[in-house]
GROMACS .gro file of C-alpha atoms in nm:
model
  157
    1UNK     CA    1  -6.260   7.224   5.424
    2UNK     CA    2  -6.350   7.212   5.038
    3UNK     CA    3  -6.499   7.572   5.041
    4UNK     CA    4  -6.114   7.690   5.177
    5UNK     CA    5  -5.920   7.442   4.966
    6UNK     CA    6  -6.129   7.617   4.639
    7UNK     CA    7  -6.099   7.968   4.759
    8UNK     CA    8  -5.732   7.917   4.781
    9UNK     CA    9  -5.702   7.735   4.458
   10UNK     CA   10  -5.567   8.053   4.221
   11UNK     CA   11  -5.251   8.102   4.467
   12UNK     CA   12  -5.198   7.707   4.457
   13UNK     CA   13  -5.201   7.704   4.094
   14UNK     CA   14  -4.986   8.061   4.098
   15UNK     CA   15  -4.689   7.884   4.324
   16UNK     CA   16  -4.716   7.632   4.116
   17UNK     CA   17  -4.645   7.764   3.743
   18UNK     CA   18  -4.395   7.996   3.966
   19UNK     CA   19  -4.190   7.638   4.029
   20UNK     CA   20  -4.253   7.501   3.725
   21UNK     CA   21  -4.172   7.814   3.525
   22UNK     CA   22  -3.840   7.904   3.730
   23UNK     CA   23  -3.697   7.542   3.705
   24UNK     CA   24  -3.776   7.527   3.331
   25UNK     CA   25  -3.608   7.846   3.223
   26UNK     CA   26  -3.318   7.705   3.424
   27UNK     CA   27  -3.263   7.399   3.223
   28UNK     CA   28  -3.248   7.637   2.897
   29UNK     CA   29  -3.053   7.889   3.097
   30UNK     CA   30  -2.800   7.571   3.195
   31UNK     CA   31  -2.785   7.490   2.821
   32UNK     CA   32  -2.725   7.808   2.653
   33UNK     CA   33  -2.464   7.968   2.911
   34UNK     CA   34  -2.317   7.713   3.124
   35UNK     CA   35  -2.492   7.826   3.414
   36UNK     CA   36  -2.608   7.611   3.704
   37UNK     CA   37  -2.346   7.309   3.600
   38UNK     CA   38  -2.416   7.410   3.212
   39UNK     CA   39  -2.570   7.151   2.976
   40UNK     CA   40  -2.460   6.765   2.982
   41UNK     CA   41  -2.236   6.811   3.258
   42UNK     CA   42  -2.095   7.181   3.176
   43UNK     CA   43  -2.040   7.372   2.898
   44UNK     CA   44  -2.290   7.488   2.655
   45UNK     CA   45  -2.473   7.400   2.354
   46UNK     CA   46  -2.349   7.486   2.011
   47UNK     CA   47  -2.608   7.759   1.890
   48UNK     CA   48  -2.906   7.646   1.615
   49UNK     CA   49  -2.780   7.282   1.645
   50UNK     CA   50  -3.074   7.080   1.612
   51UNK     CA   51  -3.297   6.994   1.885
   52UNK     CA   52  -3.088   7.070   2.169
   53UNK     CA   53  -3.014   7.455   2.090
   54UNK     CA   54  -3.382   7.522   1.970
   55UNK     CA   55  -3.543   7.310   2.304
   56UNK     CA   56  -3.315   7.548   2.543
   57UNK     CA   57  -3.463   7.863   2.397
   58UNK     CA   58  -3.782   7.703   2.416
   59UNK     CA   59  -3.722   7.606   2.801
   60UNK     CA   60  -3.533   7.938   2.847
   61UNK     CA   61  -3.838   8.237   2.684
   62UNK     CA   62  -4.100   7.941   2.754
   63UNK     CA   63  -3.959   7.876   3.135
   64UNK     CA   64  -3.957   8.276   3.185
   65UNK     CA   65  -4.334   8.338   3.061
   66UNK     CA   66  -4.472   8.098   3.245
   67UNK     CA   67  -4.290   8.259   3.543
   68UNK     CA   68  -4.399   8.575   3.493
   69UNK     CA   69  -4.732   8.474   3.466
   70UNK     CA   70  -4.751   8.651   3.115
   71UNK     CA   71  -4.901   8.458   2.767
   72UNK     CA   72  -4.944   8.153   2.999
   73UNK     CA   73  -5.114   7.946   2.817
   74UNK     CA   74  -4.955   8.010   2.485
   75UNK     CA   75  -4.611   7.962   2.615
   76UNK     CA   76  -4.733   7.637   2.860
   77UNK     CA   77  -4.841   7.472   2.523
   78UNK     CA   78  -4.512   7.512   2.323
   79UNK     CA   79  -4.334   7.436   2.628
   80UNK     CA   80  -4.506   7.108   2.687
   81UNK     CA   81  -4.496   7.033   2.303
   82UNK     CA   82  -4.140   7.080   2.318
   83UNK     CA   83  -4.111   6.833   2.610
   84UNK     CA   84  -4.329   6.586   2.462
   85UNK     CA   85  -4.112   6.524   2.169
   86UNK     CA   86  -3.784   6.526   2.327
   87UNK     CA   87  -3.942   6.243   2.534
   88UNK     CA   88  -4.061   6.044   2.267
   89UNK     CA   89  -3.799   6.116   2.015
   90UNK     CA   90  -3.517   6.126   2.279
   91UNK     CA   91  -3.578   5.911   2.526
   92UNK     CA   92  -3.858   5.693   2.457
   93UNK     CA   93  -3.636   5.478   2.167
   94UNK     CA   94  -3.373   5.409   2.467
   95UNK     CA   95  -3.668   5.224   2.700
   96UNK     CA   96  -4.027   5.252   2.746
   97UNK     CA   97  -4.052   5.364   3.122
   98UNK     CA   98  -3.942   5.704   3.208
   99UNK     CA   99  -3.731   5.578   3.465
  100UNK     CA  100  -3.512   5.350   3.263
  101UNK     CA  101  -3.471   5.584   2.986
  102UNK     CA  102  -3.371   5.911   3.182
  103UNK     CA  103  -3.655   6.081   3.071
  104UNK     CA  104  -3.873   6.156   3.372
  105UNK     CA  105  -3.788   6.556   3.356
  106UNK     CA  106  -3.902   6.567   3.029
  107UNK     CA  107  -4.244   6.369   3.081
  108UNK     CA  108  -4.272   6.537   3.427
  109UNK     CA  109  -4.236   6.919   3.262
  110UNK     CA  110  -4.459   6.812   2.980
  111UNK     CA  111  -4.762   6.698   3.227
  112UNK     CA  112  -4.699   6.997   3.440
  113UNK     CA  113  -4.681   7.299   3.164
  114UNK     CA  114  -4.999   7.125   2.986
  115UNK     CA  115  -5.165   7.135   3.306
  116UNK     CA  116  -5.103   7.511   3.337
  117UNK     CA  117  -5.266   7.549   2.973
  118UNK     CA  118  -5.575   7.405   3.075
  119UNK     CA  119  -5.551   7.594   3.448
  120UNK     CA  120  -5.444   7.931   3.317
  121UNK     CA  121  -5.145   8.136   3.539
  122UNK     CA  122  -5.344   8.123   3.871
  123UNK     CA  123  -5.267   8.415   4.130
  124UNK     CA  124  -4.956   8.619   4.082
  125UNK     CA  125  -4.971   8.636   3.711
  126UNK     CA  126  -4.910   8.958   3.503
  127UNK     CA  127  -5.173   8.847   3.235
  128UNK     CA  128  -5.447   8.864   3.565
  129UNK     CA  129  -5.228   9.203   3.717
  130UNK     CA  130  -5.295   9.321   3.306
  131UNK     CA  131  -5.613   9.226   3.232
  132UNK     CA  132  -5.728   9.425   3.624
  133UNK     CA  133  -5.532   9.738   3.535
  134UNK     CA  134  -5.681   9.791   3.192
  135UNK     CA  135  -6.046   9.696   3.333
  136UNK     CA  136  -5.957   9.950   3.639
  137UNK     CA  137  -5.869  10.207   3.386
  138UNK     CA  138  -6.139  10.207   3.154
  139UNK     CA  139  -6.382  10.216   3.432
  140UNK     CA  140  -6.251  10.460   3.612
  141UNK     CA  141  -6.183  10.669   3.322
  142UNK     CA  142  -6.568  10.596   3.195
  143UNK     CA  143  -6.715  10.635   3.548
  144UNK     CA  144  -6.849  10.990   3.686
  145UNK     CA  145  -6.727  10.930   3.988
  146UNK     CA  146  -6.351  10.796   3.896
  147UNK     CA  147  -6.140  10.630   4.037
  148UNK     CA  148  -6.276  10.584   4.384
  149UNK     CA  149  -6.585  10.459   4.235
  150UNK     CA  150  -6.346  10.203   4.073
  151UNK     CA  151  -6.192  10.071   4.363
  152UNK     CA  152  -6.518  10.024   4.510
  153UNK     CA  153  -6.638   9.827   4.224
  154UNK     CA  154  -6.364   9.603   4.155
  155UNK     CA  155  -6.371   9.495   4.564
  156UNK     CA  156  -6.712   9.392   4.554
  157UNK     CA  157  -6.707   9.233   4.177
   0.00000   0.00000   0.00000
């Protein structure tokens, strides 16, 4: 049971920064055009007012990296960073427990994205689909044999 739950670990980790990414670049997409009920119960925020406007870009370029799959890490660790101080400098003053100060989105994204920097994008990430293709490539185009020789290689590597 271990041995499966392992070799199925990468596409766990992939769904996961897929949620996590997607639901992130929502709350900046919310904020910044009004989408999805818009920010604070509609509308938008005011652009480069300070933290809101600067956080939604953060949630919104962060959110859609992290997605993709693509600078991962980078963009997992100025996303959490981002949520860590909106929780302490937001909603931390208001109560000390999450759930008393409305701030359980903002702890919950900042656990999850600073997992992700530490995990890496998992299956399904364009840094993994990059970092194959250019491998592929210079193999095949080093290799006497090609590209054949290349697809052989990289299934048994």
């Amino acid at each position: 049971m271990t041995e499966t739950l392992n070799k199925a670990q990468p596409y766990a980790i992939g769904a996961f920064r897929i949620v996590v990414g997607l639901l992130f670049a929502c709350h900046g997409a919310a904020s910044l055009f009004g989408v999805l009920g818009g920010a604070a119960g509609g509308g938008t925020i005011d652009a480069g007012t300070w933290p809101g406007w600067y956080a939604a870009v953060i949630q919104l370029v962060g959110g859609s990296l992290v997605l993709l799959g693509l600078g991962t890490r980078a963009a997992a660790l100025v996303a959490s960073g981002s949520m860590a101080y909106a929780y302490f400098k937001v909603h931390q003053p208001e109560d000390l427990w999450p759930m008393l100060n409305g701030g359980e989105s903002a702890a919950m994204f900042c656990w999850a994205l600073l997992l992700l920097v530490f995990t890496g994008s998992g299956a399904f990430g364009l840094d993994r689909f990059l970092v194959t293709y250019s491998r592929n490539r210079g193999t095949a185009e080093s290799h006497p044999e090609g590209e054949e020789a290349t697809r052989r290689n990289t299934v048994t590597a």
